[in-house]
Coordinates of C-alpha atoms and ligand atoms in Angstrom, one line a residue:
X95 CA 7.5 -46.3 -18.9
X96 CA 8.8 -45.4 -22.1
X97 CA 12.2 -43.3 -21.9
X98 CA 11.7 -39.5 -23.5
X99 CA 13.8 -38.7 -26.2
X100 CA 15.3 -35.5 -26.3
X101 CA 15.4 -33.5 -29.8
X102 CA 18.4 -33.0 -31.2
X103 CA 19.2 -29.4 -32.2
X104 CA 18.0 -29.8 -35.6
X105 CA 14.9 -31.6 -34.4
X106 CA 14.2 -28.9 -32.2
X107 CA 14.6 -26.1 -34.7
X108 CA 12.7 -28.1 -37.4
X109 CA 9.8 -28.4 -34.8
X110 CA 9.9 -24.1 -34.1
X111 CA 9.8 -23.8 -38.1
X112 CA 6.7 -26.5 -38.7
X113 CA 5.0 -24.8 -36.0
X114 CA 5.0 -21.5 -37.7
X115 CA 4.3 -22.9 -41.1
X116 CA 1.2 -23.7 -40.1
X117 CA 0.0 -20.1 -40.2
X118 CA 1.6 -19.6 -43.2
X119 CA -1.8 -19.7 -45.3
X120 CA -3.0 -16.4 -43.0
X121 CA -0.6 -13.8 -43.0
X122 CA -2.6 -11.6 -40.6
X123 CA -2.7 -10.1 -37.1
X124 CA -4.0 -13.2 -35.5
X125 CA -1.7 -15.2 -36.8
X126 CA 0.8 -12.2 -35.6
X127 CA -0.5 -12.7 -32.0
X128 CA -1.8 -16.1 -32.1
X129 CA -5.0 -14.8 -31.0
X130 CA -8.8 -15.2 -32.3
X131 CA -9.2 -11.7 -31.1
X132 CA -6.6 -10.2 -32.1
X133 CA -8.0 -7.2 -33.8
X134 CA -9.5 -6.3 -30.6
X135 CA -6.0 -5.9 -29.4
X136 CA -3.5 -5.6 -32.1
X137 CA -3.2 -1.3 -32.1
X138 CA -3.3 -1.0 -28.5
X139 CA -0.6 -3.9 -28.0
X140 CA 1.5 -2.0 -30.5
X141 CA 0.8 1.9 -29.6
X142 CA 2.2 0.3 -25.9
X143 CA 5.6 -1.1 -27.7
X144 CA 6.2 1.9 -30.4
X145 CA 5.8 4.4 -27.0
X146 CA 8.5 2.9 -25.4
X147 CA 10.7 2.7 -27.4
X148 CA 14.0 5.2 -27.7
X149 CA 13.6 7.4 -30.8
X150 CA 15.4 6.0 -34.0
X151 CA 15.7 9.0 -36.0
X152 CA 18.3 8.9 -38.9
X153 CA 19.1 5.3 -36.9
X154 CA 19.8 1.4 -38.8
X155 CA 17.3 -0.9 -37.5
X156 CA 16.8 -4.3 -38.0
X157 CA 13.3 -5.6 -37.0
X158 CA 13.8 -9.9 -36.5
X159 CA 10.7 -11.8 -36.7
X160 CA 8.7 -9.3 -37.8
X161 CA 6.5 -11.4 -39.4
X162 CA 3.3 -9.3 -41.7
X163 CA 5.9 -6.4 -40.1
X164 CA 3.1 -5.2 -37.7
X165 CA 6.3 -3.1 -36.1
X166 CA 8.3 -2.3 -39.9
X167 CA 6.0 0.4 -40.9
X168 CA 6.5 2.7 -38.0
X169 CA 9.9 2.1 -37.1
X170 CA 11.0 3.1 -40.8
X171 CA 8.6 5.8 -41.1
X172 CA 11.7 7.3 -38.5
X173 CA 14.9 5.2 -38.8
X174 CA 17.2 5.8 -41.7
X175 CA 17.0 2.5 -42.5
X176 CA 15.5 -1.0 -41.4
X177 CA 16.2 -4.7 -42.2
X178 CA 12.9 -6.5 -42.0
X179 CA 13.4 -10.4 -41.5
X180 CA 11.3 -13.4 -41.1
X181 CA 11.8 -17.4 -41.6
X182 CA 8.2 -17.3 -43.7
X183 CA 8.1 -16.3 -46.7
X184 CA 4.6 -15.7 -47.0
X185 CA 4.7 -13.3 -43.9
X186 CA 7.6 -11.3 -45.5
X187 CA 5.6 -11.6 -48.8
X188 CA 2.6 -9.5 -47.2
X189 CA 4.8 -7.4 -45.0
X190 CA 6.5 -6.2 -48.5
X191 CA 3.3 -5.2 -49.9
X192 CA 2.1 -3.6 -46.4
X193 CA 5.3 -1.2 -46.4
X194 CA 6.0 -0.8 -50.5
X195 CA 5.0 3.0 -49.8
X196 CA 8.6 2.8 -47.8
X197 CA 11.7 2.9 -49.6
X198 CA 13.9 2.5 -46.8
X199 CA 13.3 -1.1 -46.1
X200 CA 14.6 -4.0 -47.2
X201 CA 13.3 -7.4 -46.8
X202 CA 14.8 -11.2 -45.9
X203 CA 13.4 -14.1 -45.3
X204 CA 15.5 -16.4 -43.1
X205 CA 16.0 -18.2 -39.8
X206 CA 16.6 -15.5 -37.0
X207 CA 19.4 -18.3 -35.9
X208 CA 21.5 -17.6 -39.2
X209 CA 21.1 -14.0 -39.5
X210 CA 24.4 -12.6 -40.1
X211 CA 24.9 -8.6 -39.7
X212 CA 28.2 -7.2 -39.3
X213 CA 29.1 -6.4 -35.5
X214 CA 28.6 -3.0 -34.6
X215 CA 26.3 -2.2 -38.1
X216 CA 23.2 -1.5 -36.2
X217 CA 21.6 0.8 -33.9
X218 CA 18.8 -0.7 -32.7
X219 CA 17.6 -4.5 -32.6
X220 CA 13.9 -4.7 -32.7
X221 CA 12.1 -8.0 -31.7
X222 CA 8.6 -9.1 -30.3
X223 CA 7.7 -12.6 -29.8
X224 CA 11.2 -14.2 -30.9
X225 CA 13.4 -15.9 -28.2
X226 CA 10.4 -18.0 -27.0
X227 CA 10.8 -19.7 -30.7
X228 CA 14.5 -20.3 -30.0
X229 CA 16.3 -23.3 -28.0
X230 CA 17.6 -22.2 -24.7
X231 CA 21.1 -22.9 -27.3
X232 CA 19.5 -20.6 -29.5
X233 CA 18.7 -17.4 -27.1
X234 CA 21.9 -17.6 -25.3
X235 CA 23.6 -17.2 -29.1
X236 CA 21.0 -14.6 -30.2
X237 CA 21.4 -12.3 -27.0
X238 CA 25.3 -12.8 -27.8
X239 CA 24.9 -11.9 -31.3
X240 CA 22.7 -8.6 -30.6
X241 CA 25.1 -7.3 -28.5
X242 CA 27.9 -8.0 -31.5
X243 CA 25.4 -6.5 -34.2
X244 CA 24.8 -3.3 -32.1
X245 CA 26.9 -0.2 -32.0
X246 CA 27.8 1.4 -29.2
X247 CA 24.7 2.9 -26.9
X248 CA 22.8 1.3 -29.5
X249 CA 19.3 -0.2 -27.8
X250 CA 17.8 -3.6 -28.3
X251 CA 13.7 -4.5 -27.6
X252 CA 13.0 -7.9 -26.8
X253 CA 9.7 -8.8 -25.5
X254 CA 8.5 -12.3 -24.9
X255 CA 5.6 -14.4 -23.3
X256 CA 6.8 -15.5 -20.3
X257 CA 5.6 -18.6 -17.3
X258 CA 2.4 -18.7 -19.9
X259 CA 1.5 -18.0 -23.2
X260 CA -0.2 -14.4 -24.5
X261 CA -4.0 -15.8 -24.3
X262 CA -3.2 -17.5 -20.2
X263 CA -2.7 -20.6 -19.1
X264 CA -5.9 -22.3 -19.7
X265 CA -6.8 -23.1 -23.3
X266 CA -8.7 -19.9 -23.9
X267 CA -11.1 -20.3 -27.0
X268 CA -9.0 -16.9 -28.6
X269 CA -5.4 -18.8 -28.5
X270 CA -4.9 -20.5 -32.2
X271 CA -2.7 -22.7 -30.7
X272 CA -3.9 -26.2 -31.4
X273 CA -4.6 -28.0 -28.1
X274 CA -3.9 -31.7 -30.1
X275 CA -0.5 -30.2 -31.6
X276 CA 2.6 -29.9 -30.1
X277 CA 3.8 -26.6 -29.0
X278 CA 7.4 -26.2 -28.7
X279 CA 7.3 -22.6 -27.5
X280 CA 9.5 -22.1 -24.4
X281 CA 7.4 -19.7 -21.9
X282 CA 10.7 -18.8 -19.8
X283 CA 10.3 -17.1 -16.7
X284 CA 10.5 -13.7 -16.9
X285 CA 14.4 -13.4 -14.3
X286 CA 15.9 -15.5 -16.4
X287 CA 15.8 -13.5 -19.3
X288 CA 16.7 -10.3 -17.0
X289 CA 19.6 -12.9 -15.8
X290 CA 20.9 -13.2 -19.3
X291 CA 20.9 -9.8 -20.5
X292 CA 22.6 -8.7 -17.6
X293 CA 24.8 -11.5 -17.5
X294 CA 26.2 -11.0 -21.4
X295 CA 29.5 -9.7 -22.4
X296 CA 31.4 -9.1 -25.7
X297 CA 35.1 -8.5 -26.1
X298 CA 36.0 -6.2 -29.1
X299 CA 38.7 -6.2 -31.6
X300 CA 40.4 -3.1 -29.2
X301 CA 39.8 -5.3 -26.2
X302 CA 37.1 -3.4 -25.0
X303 CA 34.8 -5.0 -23.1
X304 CA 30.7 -4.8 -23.4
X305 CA 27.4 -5.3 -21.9
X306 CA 24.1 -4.4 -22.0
X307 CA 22.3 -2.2 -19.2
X308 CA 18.9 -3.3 -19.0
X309 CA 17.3 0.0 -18.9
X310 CA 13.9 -1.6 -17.6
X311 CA 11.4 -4.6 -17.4
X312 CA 7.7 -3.9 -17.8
X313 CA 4.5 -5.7 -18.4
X314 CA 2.6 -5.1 -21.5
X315 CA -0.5 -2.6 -20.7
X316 CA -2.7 -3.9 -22.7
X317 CA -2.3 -8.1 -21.8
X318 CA -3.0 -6.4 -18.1
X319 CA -6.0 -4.5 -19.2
X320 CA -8.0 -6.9 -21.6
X321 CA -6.1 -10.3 -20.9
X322 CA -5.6 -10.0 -17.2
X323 CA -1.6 -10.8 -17.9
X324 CA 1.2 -9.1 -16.4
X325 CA 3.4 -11.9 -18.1
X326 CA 3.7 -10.0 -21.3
X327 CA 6.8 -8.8 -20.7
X328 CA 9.5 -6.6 -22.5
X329 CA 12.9 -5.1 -21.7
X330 CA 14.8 -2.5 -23.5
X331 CA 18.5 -2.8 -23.5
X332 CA 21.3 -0.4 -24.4
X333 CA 25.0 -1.3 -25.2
X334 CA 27.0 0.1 -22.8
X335 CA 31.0 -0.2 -22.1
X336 CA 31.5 -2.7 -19.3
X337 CA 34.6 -2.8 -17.0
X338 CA 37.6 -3.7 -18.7
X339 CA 38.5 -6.7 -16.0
X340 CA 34.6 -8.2 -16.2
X341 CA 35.2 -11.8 -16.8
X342 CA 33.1 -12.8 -20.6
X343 CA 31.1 -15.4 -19.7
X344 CA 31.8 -18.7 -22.1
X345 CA 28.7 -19.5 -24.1
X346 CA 28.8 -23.1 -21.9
X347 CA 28.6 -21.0 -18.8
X348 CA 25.3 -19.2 -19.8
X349 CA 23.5 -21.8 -21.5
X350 CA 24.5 -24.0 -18.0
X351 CA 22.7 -20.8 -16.4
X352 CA 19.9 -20.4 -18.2
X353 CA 19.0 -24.0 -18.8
X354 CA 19.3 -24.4 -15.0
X355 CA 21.0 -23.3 -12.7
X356 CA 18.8 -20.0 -13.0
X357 CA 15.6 -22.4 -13.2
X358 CA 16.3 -23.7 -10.1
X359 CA 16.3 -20.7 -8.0
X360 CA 13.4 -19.3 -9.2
X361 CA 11.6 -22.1 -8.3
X362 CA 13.4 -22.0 -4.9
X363 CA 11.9 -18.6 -4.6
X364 CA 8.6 -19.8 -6.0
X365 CA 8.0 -22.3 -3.4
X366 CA 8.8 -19.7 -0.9
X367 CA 7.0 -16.7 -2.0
X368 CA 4.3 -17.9 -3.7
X369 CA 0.8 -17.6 -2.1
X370 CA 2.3 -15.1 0.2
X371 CA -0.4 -12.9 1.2
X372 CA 1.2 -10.8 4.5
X373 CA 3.8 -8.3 4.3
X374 CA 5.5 -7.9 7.8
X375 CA 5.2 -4.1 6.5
X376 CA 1.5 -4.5 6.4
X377 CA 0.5 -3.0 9.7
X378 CA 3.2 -0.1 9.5
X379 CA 2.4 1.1 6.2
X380 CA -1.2 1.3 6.8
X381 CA -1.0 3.3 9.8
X382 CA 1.3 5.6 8.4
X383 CA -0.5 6.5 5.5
X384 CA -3.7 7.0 7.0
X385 CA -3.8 10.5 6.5
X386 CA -3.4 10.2 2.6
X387 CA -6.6 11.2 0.7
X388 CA -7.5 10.0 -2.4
X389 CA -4.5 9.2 -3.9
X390 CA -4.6 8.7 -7.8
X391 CA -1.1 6.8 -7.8
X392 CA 1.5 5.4 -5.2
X393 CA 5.3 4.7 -6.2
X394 CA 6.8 1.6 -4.1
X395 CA 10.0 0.8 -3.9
X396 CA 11.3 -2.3 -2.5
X397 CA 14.7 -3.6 -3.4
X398 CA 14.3 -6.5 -0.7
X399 CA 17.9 -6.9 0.2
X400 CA 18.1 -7.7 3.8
X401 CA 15.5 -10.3 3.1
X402 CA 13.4 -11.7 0.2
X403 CA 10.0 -10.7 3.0
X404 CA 11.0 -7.2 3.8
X405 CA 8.6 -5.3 1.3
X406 CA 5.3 -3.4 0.7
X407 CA 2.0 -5.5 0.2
X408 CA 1.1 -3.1 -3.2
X409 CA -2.2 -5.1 -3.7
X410 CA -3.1 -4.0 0.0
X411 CA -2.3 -0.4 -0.4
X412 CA -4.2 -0.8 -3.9
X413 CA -7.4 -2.3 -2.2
X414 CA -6.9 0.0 0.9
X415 CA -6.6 3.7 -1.0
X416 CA -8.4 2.5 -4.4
X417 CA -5.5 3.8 -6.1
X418 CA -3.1 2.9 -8.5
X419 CA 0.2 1.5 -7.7
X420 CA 3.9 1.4 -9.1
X421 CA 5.7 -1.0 -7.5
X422 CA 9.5 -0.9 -8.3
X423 CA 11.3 -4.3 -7.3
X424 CA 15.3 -4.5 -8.1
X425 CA 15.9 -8.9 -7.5
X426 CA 14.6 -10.3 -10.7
X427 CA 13.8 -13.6 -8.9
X428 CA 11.3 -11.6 -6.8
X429 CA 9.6 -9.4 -9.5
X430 CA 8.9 -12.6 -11.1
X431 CA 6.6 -13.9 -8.2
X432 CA 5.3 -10.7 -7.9
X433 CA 4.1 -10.8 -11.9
X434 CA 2.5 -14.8 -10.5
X435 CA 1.0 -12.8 -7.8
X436 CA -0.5 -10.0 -10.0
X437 CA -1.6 -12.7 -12.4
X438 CA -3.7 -14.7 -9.4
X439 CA -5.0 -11.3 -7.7
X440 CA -5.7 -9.8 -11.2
X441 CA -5.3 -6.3 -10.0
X442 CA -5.0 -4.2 -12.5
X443 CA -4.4 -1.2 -10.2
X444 CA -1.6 -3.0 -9.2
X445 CA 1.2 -2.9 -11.7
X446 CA 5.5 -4.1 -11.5
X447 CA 8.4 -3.0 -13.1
X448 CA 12.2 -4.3 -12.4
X449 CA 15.0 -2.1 -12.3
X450 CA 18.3 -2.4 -11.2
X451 CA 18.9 0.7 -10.1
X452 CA 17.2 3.3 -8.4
X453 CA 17.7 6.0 -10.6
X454 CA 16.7 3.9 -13.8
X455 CA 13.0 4.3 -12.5
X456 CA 13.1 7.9 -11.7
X457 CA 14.3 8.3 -15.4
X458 CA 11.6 5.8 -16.8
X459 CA 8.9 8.1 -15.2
X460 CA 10.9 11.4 -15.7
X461 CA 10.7 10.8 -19.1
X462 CA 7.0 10.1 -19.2
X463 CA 6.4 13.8 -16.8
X464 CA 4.7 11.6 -14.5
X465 CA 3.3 12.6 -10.8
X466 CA 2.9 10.4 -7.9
X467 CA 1.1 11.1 -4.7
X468 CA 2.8 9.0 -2.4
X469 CA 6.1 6.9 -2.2
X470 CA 6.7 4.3 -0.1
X471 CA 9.9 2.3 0.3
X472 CA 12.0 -0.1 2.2
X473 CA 15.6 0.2 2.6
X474 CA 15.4 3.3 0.3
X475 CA 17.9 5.3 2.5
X476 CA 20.5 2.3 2.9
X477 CA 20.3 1.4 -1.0
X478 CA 20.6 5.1 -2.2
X479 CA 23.7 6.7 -0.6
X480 CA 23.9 9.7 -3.1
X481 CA 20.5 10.0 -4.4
X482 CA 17.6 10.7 -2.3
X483 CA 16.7 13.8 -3.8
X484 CA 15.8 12.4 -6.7
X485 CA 12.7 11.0 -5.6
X486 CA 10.8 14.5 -5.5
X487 CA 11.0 14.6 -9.6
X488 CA 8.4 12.4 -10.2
X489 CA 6.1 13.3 -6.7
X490 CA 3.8 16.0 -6.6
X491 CA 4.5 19.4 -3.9
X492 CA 4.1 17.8 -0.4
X493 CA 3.7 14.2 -1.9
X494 CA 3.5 12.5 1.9
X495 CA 6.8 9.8 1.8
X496 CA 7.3 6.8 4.3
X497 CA 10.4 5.1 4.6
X498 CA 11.0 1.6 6.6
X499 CA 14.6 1.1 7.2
X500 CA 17.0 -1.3 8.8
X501 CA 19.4 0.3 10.5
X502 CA 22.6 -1.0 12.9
X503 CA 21.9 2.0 14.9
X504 CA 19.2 4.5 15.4
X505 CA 20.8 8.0 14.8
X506 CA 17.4 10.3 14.4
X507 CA 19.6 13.5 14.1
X508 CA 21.3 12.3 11.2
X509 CA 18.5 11.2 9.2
X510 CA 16.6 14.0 9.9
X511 CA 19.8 16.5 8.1
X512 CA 20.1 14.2 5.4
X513 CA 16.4 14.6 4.1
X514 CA 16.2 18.0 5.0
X515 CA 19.6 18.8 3.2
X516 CA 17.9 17.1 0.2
X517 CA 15.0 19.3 0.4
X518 CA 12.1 17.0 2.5
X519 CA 10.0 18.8 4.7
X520 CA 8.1 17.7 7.8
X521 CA 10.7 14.9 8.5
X522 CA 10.0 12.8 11.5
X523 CA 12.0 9.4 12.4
X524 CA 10.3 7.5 14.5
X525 CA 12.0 4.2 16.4
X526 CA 9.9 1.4 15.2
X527 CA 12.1 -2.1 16.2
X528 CA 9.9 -3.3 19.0
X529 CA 6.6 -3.0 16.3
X530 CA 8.6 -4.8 13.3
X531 CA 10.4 -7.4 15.5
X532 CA 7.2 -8.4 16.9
X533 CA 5.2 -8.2 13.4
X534 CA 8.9 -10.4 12.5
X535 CA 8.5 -13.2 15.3
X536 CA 4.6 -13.4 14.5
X537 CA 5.5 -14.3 11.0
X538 CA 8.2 -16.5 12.4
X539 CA 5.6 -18.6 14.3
X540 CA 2.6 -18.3 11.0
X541 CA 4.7 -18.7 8.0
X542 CA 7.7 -19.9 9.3
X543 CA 9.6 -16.8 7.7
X544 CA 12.9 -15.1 9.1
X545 CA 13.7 -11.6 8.7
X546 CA 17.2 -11.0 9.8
X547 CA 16.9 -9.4 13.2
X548 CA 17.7 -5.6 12.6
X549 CA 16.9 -2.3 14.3
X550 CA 14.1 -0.5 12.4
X551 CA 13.1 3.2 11.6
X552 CA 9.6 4.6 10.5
X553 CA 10.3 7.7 8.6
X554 CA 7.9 10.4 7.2
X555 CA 8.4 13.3 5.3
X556 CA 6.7 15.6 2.5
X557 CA 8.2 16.0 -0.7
Ligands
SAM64 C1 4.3 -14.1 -32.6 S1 4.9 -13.6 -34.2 C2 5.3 -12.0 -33.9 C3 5.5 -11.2 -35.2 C4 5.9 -9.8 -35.0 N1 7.2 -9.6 -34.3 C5 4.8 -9.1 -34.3 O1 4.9 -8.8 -33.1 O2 3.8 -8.8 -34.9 C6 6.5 -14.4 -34.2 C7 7.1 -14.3 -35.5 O3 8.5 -14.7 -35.4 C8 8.8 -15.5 -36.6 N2 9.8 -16.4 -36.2 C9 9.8 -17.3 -35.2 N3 11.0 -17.9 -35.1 C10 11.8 -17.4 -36.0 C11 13.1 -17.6 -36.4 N4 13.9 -18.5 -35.8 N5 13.6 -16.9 -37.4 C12 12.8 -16.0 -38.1 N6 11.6 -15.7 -37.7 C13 11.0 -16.4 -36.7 C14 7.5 -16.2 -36.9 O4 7.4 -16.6 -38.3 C15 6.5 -15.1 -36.6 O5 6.3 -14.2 -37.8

């Protein structure tokens, strides 16, 4: 067998250039989205980005790839001023005469790997579609530079294809990509780019030290609505002050990473949770929500940190209550096989979003004045010390909640003041360890799968 040559860097980026080149001729959407169909798509797909977005007023933008500038138009009809940059010339050409109505722009054509901005000149990076055209070299130096180029709580947008491209896995006729040509586009998995963004630090000239919060990870809507993809994904990022004795990772450290060390557990945690189709929650959660009627939309929360299977089967409670479902997961590795599973069950009911923290998905939905009928959660107590209360701002009055906790000891009384102080009514705590360990040791003996052996409480309330 003939021994594969790897590119050399120069090879590599020469390959990402040609590729793009090719669609130099047709400055358009589909070109934009790689994508036959793409006017069938193209306003919903960016009505979904501009909405969640922070607002930009009197802010300095710079908009990186922005190709025909699909996205340049509406972020300078509000920012003081944008920066609209693409390596072809024909895109930037068209994207000039698109927005010539806008005097605030101004336009370059150039690699995205040699822009140079000043640090802190910016207040908000914009990109769709750009790391998955950069070596993993590449993205570990571009996430670096954002963070450099952005002033402080200044927000980045990065949204890429990730595990498979926009149109799916299978050569769809509406994908332009030529089957025959090489495609050198990396479809990362989604955790790795969570990884990295969380991962990324900057000293400053004061010695202050920097980092982004990721503020969320979502799927794109519309990829789940008329592609049946919930690996469409975007973050949005905000510059935040780190602690002063974080460790900077060197750049070696983070490509090492995100070349592979980060590879490698995901696909540990692929082989494990893949094709799962049981929660050990299953049973528990079904009986306890019996009494819900027609829900329109259930909020889950399920950090998993006891163990990767302690969680809520969301497609079950989708199927079982034809409702909608929010299911927040907090372990990147994990939302990732949930986004495989949503992409085999093809759901769309069922939806995922990754936060770190708690609190970042009460604000996501605060924001939004959302309602939800129901919330269920595990560990939600254990993970949330000083901020159950929260909860109620995005449920509706007597929004039925159902907690399953592990817990060293069962203490009823204490639980039952700790919800009640925080304003839940119709609290009952119910001791559920013989139920779970034996739903535990069935899975043990069917899938092979150990739950670290805890003591467990069922706990229902009203918001
Ligand atoms: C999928 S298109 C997305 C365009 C635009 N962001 C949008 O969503 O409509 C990717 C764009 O990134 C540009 N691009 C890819 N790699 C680049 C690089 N290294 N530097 C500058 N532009 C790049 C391509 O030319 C193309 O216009």
């Amino acid at each position: 067998m003939a021994p594969t040559t790897v590119p050399t860097p120069v090879e590599l980026r020469t390959s990402f250039k040609s590729f793009w080149d090719k669609y130099s001729d047709r400055p358009d959407i589909s070109a934009m989205m790689l994508n036959n169909n793409a006017e069938q798509l193209e306003e919903a797909d960016r009505h979904d980005i501009l909405s969640s977005l922070p607002c930009i007023k009197g802010k300095d933008a710079v908009d990186i790839g922005a190709g025909i500038g699909r996205f340049t138009t509406v972020l300078a009809e509000t920012a003081r001023h944008v920066l609209t940059t693409d390596f072809i010339d024909e895109f930037i050409k068209k994207n000039k005469e698109r927005n010539c109505h806008l005097a605030n722009v101004d336009y370059a054509v150039g690699d995205a790997v040699n822009l140079q901005l000043k640090d802190g000149s910016v207040d908000f990076v914009f990109t769709n579609w750009i790391m998955m055209y950069l070596s993993d070299t590449e993205t570990v130096q571009f996430v670096q530079k954002c963070l450099s180029w952005l002033r402080p709580n200044g927000h980045a947008h990065l949204r890429e294809s990730c595990s498979e491209p926009s149109t799916g896995r299978k050569a769809a006729s509406v994908s332009m990509h030529d089957a025959a040509a090489a495609n050198p586009t990396s479809y990362r998995f989604s955790s790795l780019y969570i990884n990295l963004l969380r991962s990324v630090r900057m000293r400053d000239e004061n010695g202050d030290c920097w980092k982004f919060n990721v503020d969320w990870s979502c799927s794109v809507p519309t990829y789940i609505k008329r592609m049946s993809n919930w690996r469409q994904v975007h973050w949005l990022v905000k510059k935040v002050p780190a602690d002063k004795n974080d460790v900077v990772p060197s750049f070696d450290e983070l490509l090492e990473k995100l070349s592979k060390t980060w590879n490698d557990v995901q696909k540990e945690w692929d082989s494990v949770l893949d094709g799962e189709e049981e929660v050990i929650t299953d049973e528990i959660v079904a009986s306890s929500l019996s009494i819900l009627s027609e829900p329109t939309g259930i909020f889950v929360y399920t950090p998993r940190r006891i163990s990767a299977h302690l969680h809520v089967n969301s497609h079950t409670l989708a199927e079982r209550f034809s409702t909608n479902i929010w299911n927040v997961e907090s372990e990147p590795y994990y939302y990732r096989t949930s986004l495989t599973k949503a992409n085999t069950k093809k759901d769309q009911r069922v939806r995922f979003a990754w936060h770190s923290k708690f609190s970042q998905s009460i604000d996501y939905w605060t924001e939004k004045a959302a309602k939800f009928d129901a919330f269920v959660a595990t560990e939600f107590l254990s993970e949330n010390d000083d901020d159950v209360e929260s909860i109620k701002r995005i449920l509706n009055p007597s929004a039925p909640i159902v907690l399953i906790e592990p817990v060293d000891k069962i203490d009823a009384d204490a639980i039952t003041k700790r919800l009640d102080v925080a304003g839940f009514k119709s609290i009952r705590v119910k001791d559920v360890t013989d139920e779970l360990t034996q739903s535990c040791e069935d899975f043990k003996q069917k899938y092979n799968i150990v739950v670290p052996s805890k003591k467990w409480v069922l706990i229902q309330a009203t918001a």
